[in-house]
Amino acid sequence: QVQLVESGGGLVQPGGSLRLSCVASGRSFAFEKLGWYRQTPGDQRELVATIDDYGNTDYADSAKGRFAISRINAETDRTQVVIDLQMNDLRSDDTAVYYCRILTPALNVYWGQGTQVTVSA
């Protein structure tokens, strides 16, 4: 069973930085698209950044130039993958619950439990 466990959220002042981390386990990961999404109350979950198995990345316009997504295969058999999101120059409108997501080649979707990021003075 696929498990995604996120960490790294918290309270930060505007202009500050946070690094979110998601550890995915439970199967051999190959050719999945990995990503971070976020959601605020009353709004739909929105894309922040994705990365594929070749290292190609995609960012929401609001994240370009400030956020960086990366992935590390923590095990040689690819049964554990770490997906990080480095967030710099944070703004109040970055406040949200951030979710890690995996999209498999068969179009199965797995979500983490979410981690709260609050940007406030």
Short mmCIF file of N, CA, C and O in Angstrom, two decimals:
data_model
loop_
_atom_site.label_atom_id
_atom_site.label_comp_id
_atom_site.label_asym_id
_atom_site.label_seq_id
_atom_site.Cartn_x
_atom_site.Cartn_y
_atom_site.Cartn_z
N GLN A 1 0.85 -1.19 0.00
CA GLN A 1 0.00 0.00 0.00
C GLN A 1 0.89 1.24 0.00
O GLN A 1 1.81 1.36 0.80
N VAL A 2 0.57 2.14 -0.90
CA VAL A 2 1.36 3.36 -1.00
C VAL A 2 1.09 4.27 0.19
O VAL A 2 -0.07 4.48 0.57
N GLN A 3 2.14 4.78 0.78
CA GLN A 3 2.03 5.75 1.87
C GLN A 3 2.85 6.98 1.53
O GLN A 3 3.96 6.86 1.02
N LEU A 4 2.27 8.14 1.80
CA LEU A 4 2.97 9.40 1.63
C LEU A 4 2.92 10.14 2.96
O LEU A 4 1.82 10.39 3.48
N VAL A 5 4.07 10.46 3.49
CA VAL A 5 4.15 11.14 4.78
C VAL A 5 4.88 12.45 4.60
O VAL A 5 6.05 12.47 4.20
N GLU A 6 4.16 13.54 4.88
CA GLU A 6 4.72 14.88 4.70
C GLU A 6 5.24 15.44 6.01
O GLU A 6 4.76 15.09 7.09
N SER A 7 6.18 16.34 5.90
CA SER A 7 6.70 17.05 7.07
C SER A 7 7.28 18.38 6.62
O SER A 7 7.46 18.60 5.42
N GLY A 8 7.55 19.24 7.59
CA GLY A 8 8.24 20.48 7.28
C GLY A 8 7.39 21.73 7.31
O GLY A 8 7.91 22.84 7.16
N GLY A 9 6.08 21.59 7.48
CA GLY A 9 5.24 22.77 7.54
C GLY A 9 5.45 23.53 8.84
O GLY A 9 6.17 23.09 9.73
N GLY A 10 4.83 24.71 8.92
CA GLY A 10 4.94 25.50 10.14
C GLY A 10 4.62 26.94 9.90
O GLY A 10 4.06 27.31 8.86
N LEU A 11 4.99 27.76 10.87
CA LEU A 11 4.76 29.20 10.81
C LEU A 11 6.06 29.90 10.43
O LEU A 11 7.12 29.62 11.01
N VAL A 12 5.96 30.79 9.47
CA VAL A 12 7.13 31.52 9.01
C VAL A 12 6.72 32.96 8.70
O VAL A 12 5.58 33.22 8.32
N GLN A 13 7.65 33.88 8.85
CA GLN A 13 7.37 35.28 8.55
C GLN A 13 7.46 35.52 7.05
O GLN A 13 8.16 34.79 6.33
N PRO A 14 6.77 36.52 6.56
CA PRO A 14 6.90 36.88 5.13
C PRO A 14 8.36 37.10 4.76
O PRO A 14 9.12 37.72 5.51
N GLY A 15 8.72 36.56 3.59
CA GLY A 15 10.11 36.62 3.15
C GLY A 15 10.95 35.46 3.60
O GLY A 15 12.09 35.30 3.13
N GLY A 16 10.42 34.65 4.49
CA GLY A 16 11.16 33.51 5.00
C GLY A 16 11.11 32.30 4.09
O GLY A 16 10.52 32.35 3.00
N SER A 17 11.70 31.21 4.56
CA SER A 17 11.79 29.98 3.77
C SER A 17 11.33 28.79 4.60
O SER A 17 11.44 28.78 5.83
N LEU A 18 10.82 27.80 3.89
CA LEU A 18 10.50 26.50 4.48
C LEU A 18 10.84 25.43 3.47
O LEU A 18 10.79 25.66 2.25
N ARG A 19 11.14 24.26 3.98
CA ARG A 19 11.38 23.11 3.11
C ARG A 19 10.42 22.01 3.52
O ARG A 19 10.46 21.52 4.65
N LEU A 20 9.55 21.64 2.60
CA LEU A 20 8.63 20.53 2.83
C LEU A 20 9.24 19.25 2.28
O LEU A 20 9.93 19.27 1.26
N SER A 21 8.95 18.16 2.97
CA SER A 21 9.47 16.87 2.54
C SER A 21 8.34 15.85 2.56
O SER A 21 7.48 15.86 3.45
N CYS A 22 8.34 14.96 1.57
CA CYS A 22 7.34 13.90 1.48
C CYS A 22 8.08 12.60 1.22
O CYS A 22 8.82 12.50 0.24
N VAL A 23 7.86 11.63 2.07
CA VAL A 23 8.46 10.31 1.88
C VAL A 23 7.39 9.37 1.36
O VAL A 23 6.38 9.14 2.04
N ALA A 24 7.60 8.83 0.18
CA ALA A 24 6.66 7.90 -0.43
C ALA A 24 7.22 6.49 -0.37
O ALA A 24 8.40 6.27 -0.68
N SER A 25 6.40 5.55 0.04
CA SER A 25 6.84 4.16 0.15
C SER A 25 5.68 3.23 -0.16
O SER A 25 4.54 3.67 -0.30
N GLY A 26 5.98 1.95 -0.29
CA GLY A 26 4.91 0.97 -0.46
C GLY A 26 4.86 0.30 -1.81
O GLY A 26 4.08 -0.62 -2.03
N ARG A 27 5.68 0.73 -2.74
CA ARG A 27 5.75 0.09 -4.05
C ARG A 27 7.04 0.55 -4.71
O ARG A 27 7.74 1.42 -4.20
N SER A 28 7.33 0.00 -5.85
CA SER A 28 8.47 0.47 -6.62
C SER A 28 8.01 1.64 -7.49
O SER A 28 7.04 1.51 -8.24
N PHE A 29 8.68 2.75 -7.34
CA PHE A 29 8.27 3.96 -8.03
C PHE A 29 9.10 4.15 -9.28
O PHE A 29 10.32 4.29 -9.23
N ALA A 30 8.40 4.14 -10.42
CA ALA A 30 9.05 4.38 -11.70
C ALA A 30 8.04 5.04 -12.62
O ALA A 30 6.92 4.56 -12.76
N PHE A 31 8.44 6.14 -13.22
CA PHE A 31 7.62 6.86 -14.20
C PHE A 31 6.39 7.52 -13.60
O PHE A 31 5.49 7.91 -14.32
N GLU A 32 6.34 7.61 -12.27
CA GLU A 32 5.27 8.39 -11.66
C GLU A 32 5.58 9.88 -11.79
O GLU A 32 6.74 10.28 -11.86
N LYS A 33 4.54 10.66 -11.81
CA LYS A 33 4.69 12.10 -11.71
C LYS A 33 4.42 12.47 -10.25
O LYS A 33 3.36 12.14 -9.71
N LEU A 34 5.37 13.11 -9.65
CA LEU A 34 5.30 13.49 -8.24
C LEU A 34 5.02 14.98 -8.13
O LEU A 34 5.50 15.76 -8.97
N GLY A 35 4.29 15.37 -7.12
CA GLY A 35 3.97 16.78 -7.05
C GLY A 35 3.54 17.26 -5.69
O GLY A 35 3.30 16.47 -4.77
N TRP A 36 3.50 18.56 -5.58
CA TRP A 36 2.98 19.26 -4.41
C TRP A 36 1.79 20.12 -4.84
O TRP A 36 1.87 20.80 -5.88
N TYR A 37 0.75 20.05 -4.06
CA TYR A 37 -0.46 20.85 -4.27
C TYR A 37 -0.77 21.57 -2.97
O TYR A 37 -0.23 21.22 -1.92
N ARG A 38 -1.65 22.56 -3.05
CA ARG A 38 -2.04 23.25 -1.82
C ARG A 38 -3.51 23.62 -1.89
O ARG A 38 -4.09 23.73 -2.98
N GLN A 39 -4.06 23.83 -0.70
CA GLN A 39 -5.49 24.14 -0.61
C GLN A 39 -5.74 25.06 0.56
O GLN A 39 -5.19 24.86 1.66
N THR A 40 -6.58 26.07 0.32
CA THR A 40 -7.05 26.95 1.39
C THR A 40 -8.53 26.70 1.59
O THR A 40 -9.22 26.20 0.68
N PRO A 41 -9.06 27.02 2.75
CA PRO A 41 -10.48 26.75 3.03
C PRO A 41 -11.40 27.38 1.99
O PRO A 41 -11.25 28.56 1.65
N GLY A 42 -12.31 26.58 1.47
CA GLY A 42 -13.27 27.07 0.50
C GLY A 42 -12.79 27.06 -0.93
O GLY A 42 -13.57 27.37 -1.85
N ASP A 43 -11.53 26.73 -1.13
CA ASP A 43 -10.97 26.71 -2.48
C ASP A 43 -10.63 25.29 -2.92
O ASP A 43 -10.49 24.40 -2.08
N GLN A 44 -10.47 25.13 -4.23
CA GLN A 44 -10.04 23.84 -4.75
C GLN A 44 -8.54 23.66 -4.53
O GLN A 44 -7.79 24.63 -4.44
N ARG A 45 -8.15 22.41 -4.48
CA ARG A 45 -6.74 22.11 -4.38
C ARG A 45 -6.07 22.52 -5.68
O ARG A 45 -6.58 22.25 -6.78
N GLU A 46 -4.91 23.19 -5.57
CA GLU A 46 -4.26 23.69 -6.77
C GLU A 46 -2.82 23.20 -6.85
O GLU A 46 -2.16 22.96 -5.85
N LEU A 47 -2.36 23.10 -8.09
CA LEU A 47 -1.00 22.67 -8.36
C LEU A 47 -0.01 23.71 -7.85
O LEU A 47 -0.20 24.91 -8.04
N VAL A 48 1.07 23.22 -7.23
CA VAL A 48 2.20 24.07 -6.89
C VAL A 48 3.38 23.73 -7.80
O VAL A 48 3.95 24.60 -8.45
N ALA A 49 3.74 22.45 -7.82
CA ALA A 49 4.88 22.02 -8.64
C ALA A 49 4.81 20.52 -8.84
O ALA A 49 4.30 19.79 -7.98
N THR A 50 5.33 20.07 -9.99
CA THR A 50 5.44 18.64 -10.25
C THR A 50 6.82 18.33 -10.81
O THR A 50 7.51 19.20 -11.35
N ILE A 51 7.19 17.06 -10.69
CA ILE A 51 8.44 16.57 -11.26
C ILE A 51 8.23 15.15 -11.74
O ILE A 51 7.58 14.35 -11.05
N ASP A 52 8.74 14.85 -12.94
CA ASP A 52 8.55 13.49 -13.45
C ASP A 52 9.83 12.68 -13.24
O ASP A 52 10.78 13.13 -12.62
N ASP A 53 9.78 11.47 -13.77
CA ASP A 53 10.88 10.54 -13.53
C ASP A 53 12.17 10.97 -14.22
O ASP A 53 13.25 10.48 -13.90
N TYR A 54 12.05 11.88 -15.18
CA TYR A 54 13.23 12.36 -15.91
C TYR A 54 13.76 13.68 -15.33
O TYR A 54 14.72 14.23 -15.86
N GLY A 55 13.10 14.14 -14.27
CA GLY A 55 13.53 15.39 -13.66
C GLY A 55 12.91 16.62 -14.27
O GLY A 55 13.28 17.75 -13.90
N ASN A 56 11.99 16.45 -15.20
CA ASN A 56 11.29 17.60 -15.78
C ASN A 56 10.34 18.18 -14.74
O ASN A 56 9.59 17.44 -14.09
N THR A 57 10.36 19.48 -14.60
CA THR A 57 9.54 20.14 -13.59
C THR A 57 8.51 21.07 -14.21
O THR A 57 8.68 21.55 -15.34
N ASP A 58 7.48 21.32 -13.45
CA ASP A 58 6.44 22.26 -13.86
C ASP A 58 5.99 23.00 -12.62
O ASP A 58 5.82 22.39 -11.55
N TYR A 59 5.79 24.30 -12.75
CA TYR A 59 5.44 25.13 -11.59
C TYR A 59 4.22 26.00 -11.90
O TYR A 59 4.06 26.47 -13.02
N ALA A 60 3.43 26.23 -10.88
CA ALA A 60 2.40 27.26 -10.98
C ALA A 60 3.10 28.60 -11.14
O ALA A 60 4.22 28.79 -10.65
N ASP A 61 2.43 29.52 -11.81
CA ASP A 61 3.03 30.84 -12.01
C ASP A 61 3.43 31.48 -10.68
O ASP A 61 4.46 32.14 -10.58
N SER A 62 2.62 31.27 -9.67
CA SER A 62 2.88 31.89 -8.37
C SER A 62 4.13 31.32 -7.69
O SER A 62 4.69 31.93 -6.79
N ALA A 63 4.55 30.12 -8.13
CA ALA A 63 5.70 29.45 -7.51
C ALA A 63 7.00 29.65 -8.29
O ALA A 63 8.08 29.43 -7.74
N LYS A 64 6.89 30.05 -9.53
CA LYS A 64 8.09 30.17 -10.36
C LYS A 64 9.06 31.19 -9.78
O LYS A 64 8.67 32.30 -9.41
N GLY A 65 10.32 30.80 -9.71
CA GLY A 65 11.35 31.68 -9.21
C GLY A 65 11.48 31.70 -7.70
O GLY A 65 12.45 32.25 -7.17
N ARG A 66 10.53 31.10 -7.00
CA ARG A 66 10.59 31.09 -5.54
C ARG A 66 10.65 29.68 -4.96
O ARG A 66 11.25 29.46 -3.91
N PHE A 67 10.00 28.73 -5.63
CA PHE A 67 9.93 27.36 -5.13
C PHE A 67 10.76 26.44 -6.02
O PHE A 67 10.92 26.69 -7.23
N ALA A 68 11.24 25.36 -5.43
CA ALA A 68 11.98 24.35 -6.20
C ALA A 68 11.61 22.97 -5.71
O ALA A 68 11.71 22.68 -4.51
N ILE A 69 11.19 22.12 -6.64
CA ILE A 69 10.82 20.76 -6.32
C ILE A 69 11.96 19.83 -6.71
O ILE A 69 12.65 20.06 -7.71
N SER A 70 12.17 18.81 -5.91
CA SER A 70 13.22 17.83 -6.21
C SER A 70 12.77 16.45 -5.73
O SER A 70 11.88 16.34 -4.88
N ARG A 71 13.40 15.43 -6.27
CA ARG A 71 13.09 14.06 -5.86
C ARG A 71 14.38 13.29 -5.68
O ARG A 71 15.35 13.48 -6.41
N ILE A 72 14.36 12.41 -4.71
CA ILE A 72 15.51 11.55 -4.44
C ILE A 72 15.00 10.13 -4.27
O ILE A 72 14.07 9.88 -3.49
N ASN A 73 15.59 9.22 -5.01
CA ASN A 73 15.27 7.81 -4.80
C ASN A 73 16.08 7.33 -3.61
O ASN A 73 17.29 7.13 -3.71
N ALA A 74 15.41 7.16 -2.48
CA ALA A 74 16.11 6.87 -1.24
C ALA A 74 16.59 5.42 -1.17
O ALA A 74 17.46 5.10 -0.38
N GLU A 75 16.01 4.56 -1.99
CA GLU A 75 16.42 3.17 -2.03
C GLU A 75 16.81 2.80 -3.45
O GLU A 75 16.21 3.29 -4.40
N THR A 76 17.79 1.91 -3.60
CA THR A 76 18.26 1.56 -4.93
C THR A 76 17.20 0.83 -5.75
O THR A 76 17.22 0.87 -6.97
N ASP A 77 16.26 0.16 -5.07
CA ASP A 77 15.19 -0.53 -5.79
C ASP A 77 13.98 0.38 -6.00
O ASP A 77 12.91 -0.07 -6.38
N ARG A 78 14.15 1.67 -5.69
CA ARG A 78 13.12 2.69 -5.92
C ARG A 78 11.85 2.44 -5.11
O ARG A 78 10.77 2.88 -5.51
N THR A 79 11.96 1.78 -3.98
CA THR A 79 10.78 1.55 -3.15
C THR A 79 10.55 2.65 -2.13
O THR A 79 9.63 2.58 -1.32
N GLN A 80 11.39 3.65 -2.15
CA GLN A 80 11.16 4.83 -1.32
C GLN A 80 11.68 6.05 -2.07
O GLN A 80 12.81 6.05 -2.54
N VAL A 81 10.83 7.02 -2.19
CA VAL A 81 11.17 8.25 -2.89
C VAL A 81 10.89 9.42 -1.96
O VAL A 81 9.87 9.44 -1.26
N VAL A 82 11.78 10.38 -1.98
CA VAL A 82 11.60 11.60 -1.18
C VAL A 82 11.36 12.75 -2.16
O VAL A 82 12.14 12.95 -3.10
N ILE A 83 10.28 13.47 -1.92
CA ILE A 83 9.94 14.60 -2.77
C ILE A 83 10.00 15.86 -1.90
O ILE A 83 9.22 15.99 -0.95
N ASP A 84 10.91 16.74 -2.21
CA ASP A 84 11.08 17.96 -1.43
C ASP A 84 10.55 19.17 -2.17
O ASP A 84 10.58 19.21 -3.41
N LEU A 85 10.11 20.14 -1.42
CA LEU A 85 9.70 21.43 -1.98
C LEU A 85 10.38 22.52 -1.16
O LEU A 85 10.02 22.74 0.01
N GLN A 86 11.35 23.17 -1.76
CA GLN A 86 12.02 24.30 -1.12
C GLN A 86 11.24 25.55 -1.46
O GLN A 86 11.06 25.86 -2.64
N MET A 87 10.79 26.25 -0.44
CA MET A 87 9.97 27.46 -0.66
C MET A 87 10.70 28.66 -0.08
O MET A 87 11.01 28.69 1.13
N ASN A 88 11.00 29.62 -0.93
CA ASN A 88 11.71 30.83 -0.52
C ASN A 88 10.83 32.06 -0.75
O ASN A 88 9.86 32.00 -1.51
N ASP A 89 11.19 33.13 -0.09
CA ASP A 89 10.47 34.40 -0.25
C ASP A 89 8.97 34.19 -0.08
O ASP A 89 8.16 34.62 -0.91
N LEU A 90 8.60 33.55 0.99
CA LEU A 90 7.20 33.21 1.21
C LEU A 90 6.37 34.45 1.45
O LEU A 90 6.83 35.45 2.05
N ARG A 91 5.14 34.39 0.99
CA ARG A 91 4.18 35.49 1.11
C ARG A 91 2.95 35.00 1.86
O ARG A 91 2.70 33.80 1.97
N SER A 92 2.16 35.93 2.31
CA SER A 92 0.97 35.56 3.08
C SER A 92 0.01 34.72 2.24
O SER A 92 -0.68 33.84 2.77
N ASP A 93 -0.02 34.96 0.93
CA ASP A 93 -0.94 34.17 0.10
C ASP A 93 -0.41 32.77 -0.20
O ASP A 93 -1.05 32.01 -0.94
N ASP A 94 0.75 32.43 0.33
CA ASP A 94 1.23 31.04 0.26
C ASP A 94 0.67 30.20 1.42
O ASP A 94 0.88 28.99 1.46
N THR A 95 0.00 30.84 2.33
CA THR A 95 -0.60 30.12 3.46
C THR A 95 -1.63 29.14 2.96
O THR A 95 -2.55 29.50 2.22
N ALA A 96 -1.46 27.87 3.32
CA ALA A 96 -2.35 26.81 2.85
C ALA A 96 -1.94 25.50 3.50
O ALA A 96 -0.89 25.42 4.14
N VAL A 97 -2.76 24.49 3.28
CA VAL A 97 -2.33 23.12 3.58
C VAL A 97 -1.70 22.57 2.30
O VAL A 97 -2.30 22.63 1.23
N TYR A 98 -0.49 22.06 2.44
CA TYR A 98 0.25 21.54 1.30
C TYR A 98 0.19 20.02 1.30
O TYR A 98 0.42 19.38 2.34
N TYR A 99 -0.10 19.47 0.12
CA TYR A 99 -0.26 18.02 -0.04
C TYR A 99 0.72 17.48 -1.06
O TYR A 99 0.91 18.07 -2.13
N CYS A 100 1.28 16.36 -0.74
CA CYS A 100 2.11 15.62 -1.67
C CYS A 100 1.20 14.68 -2.48
O CYS A 100 0.25 14.11 -1.93
N ARG A 101 1.50 14.53 -3.75
CA ARG A 101 0.68 13.67 -4.61
C ARG A 101 1.55 12.84 -5.53
O ARG A 101 2.58 13.30 -6.02
N ILE A 102 1.09 11.62 -5.76
CA ILE A 102 1.71 10.74 -6.76
C ILE A 102 0.67 10.36 -7.79
O ILE A 102 -0.44 9.94 -7.42
N LEU A 103 1.02 10.50 -9.05
CA LEU A 103 0.19 10.05 -10.17
C LEU A 103 0.95 8.94 -10.87
O LEU A 103 2.04 9.17 -11.40
N THR A 104 0.36 7.73 -10.86
CA THR A 104 1.05 6.60 -11.47
C THR A 104 0.81 6.56 -12.97
O THR A 104 -0.12 7.20 -13.48
N PRO A 105 1.62 5.79 -13.71
CA PRO A 105 1.36 5.65 -15.16
C PRO A 105 -0.03 5.11 -15.46
O PRO A 105 -0.58 5.38 -16.53
N ALA A 106 -0.62 4.35 -14.54
CA ALA A 106 -1.98 3.83 -14.72
C ALA A 106 -3.03 4.83 -14.27
O ALA A 106 -4.21 4.52 -14.19
N LEU A 107 -2.60 6.04 -13.94
CA LEU A 107 -3.47 7.15 -13.54
C LEU A 107 -4.12 6.94 -12.19
O LEU A 107 -5.18 7.48 -11.91
N ASN A 108 -3.48 6.15 -11.32
CA ASN A 108 -3.89 6.09 -9.93
C ASN A 108 -3.27 7.27 -9.19
O ASN A 108 -2.12 7.62 -9.42
N VAL A 109 -4.06 7.85 -8.29
CA VAL A 109 -3.61 9.04 -7.56
C VAL A 109 -3.53 8.73 -6.07
O VAL A 109 -4.47 8.14 -5.51
N TYR A 110 -2.44 9.12 -5.47
CA TYR A 110 -2.25 8.96 -4.03
C TYR A 110 -1.91 10.32 -3.42
O TYR A 110 -1.12 11.07 -4.00
N TRP A 111 -2.50 10.59 -2.27
CA TRP A 111 -2.29 11.87 -1.58
C TRP A 111 -1.72 11.62 -0.19
O TRP A 111 -2.05 10.64 0.48
N GLY A 112 -0.92 12.57 0.24
CA GLY A 112 -0.49 12.59 1.63
C GLY A 112 -1.56 13.22 2.50
O GLY A 112 -2.61 13.66 2.02
N GLN A 113 -1.28 13.30 3.80
CA GLN A 113 -2.27 13.79 4.75
C GLN A 113 -2.29 15.31 4.82
O GLN A 113 -3.22 15.90 5.38
N GLY A 114 -1.28 15.96 4.27
CA GLY A 114 -1.22 17.41 4.27
C GLY A 114 -0.39 17.96 5.42
O GLY A 114 -0.32 17.37 6.51
N THR A 115 0.24 19.10 5.16
CA THR A 115 0.99 19.80 6.19
C THR A 115 0.70 21.30 6.08
O THR A 115 0.69 21.86 4.98
N GLN A 116 0.44 21.93 7.21
CA GLN A 116 0.02 23.33 7.22
C GLN A 116 1.23 24.25 7.10
O GLN A 116 2.22 24.09 7.83
N VAL A 117 1.11 25.20 6.19
CA VAL A 117 2.11 26.27 6.07
C VAL A 117 1.38 27.59 6.33
O VAL A 117 0.38 27.90 5.68
N THR A 118 1.87 28.34 7.29
CA THR A 118 1.28 29.63 7.62
C THR A 118 2.35 30.70 7.52
O THR A 118 3.40 30.60 8.16
N VAL A 119 2.09 31.70 6.68
CA VAL A 119 3.02 32.81 6.50
C VAL A 119 2.39 34.05 7.12
O VAL A 119 1.38 34.56 6.62
N SER A 120 2.97 34.50 8.21
CA SER A 120 2.37 35.62 8.94
C SER A 120 3.43 36.31 9.77
O SER A 120 4.35 35.66 10.29
N ALA A 121 3.28 37.61 9.90
CA ALA A 121 4.18 38.38 10.76
C ALA A 121 3.75 38.26 12.22
O ALA A 121 4.44 38.68 13.12
#
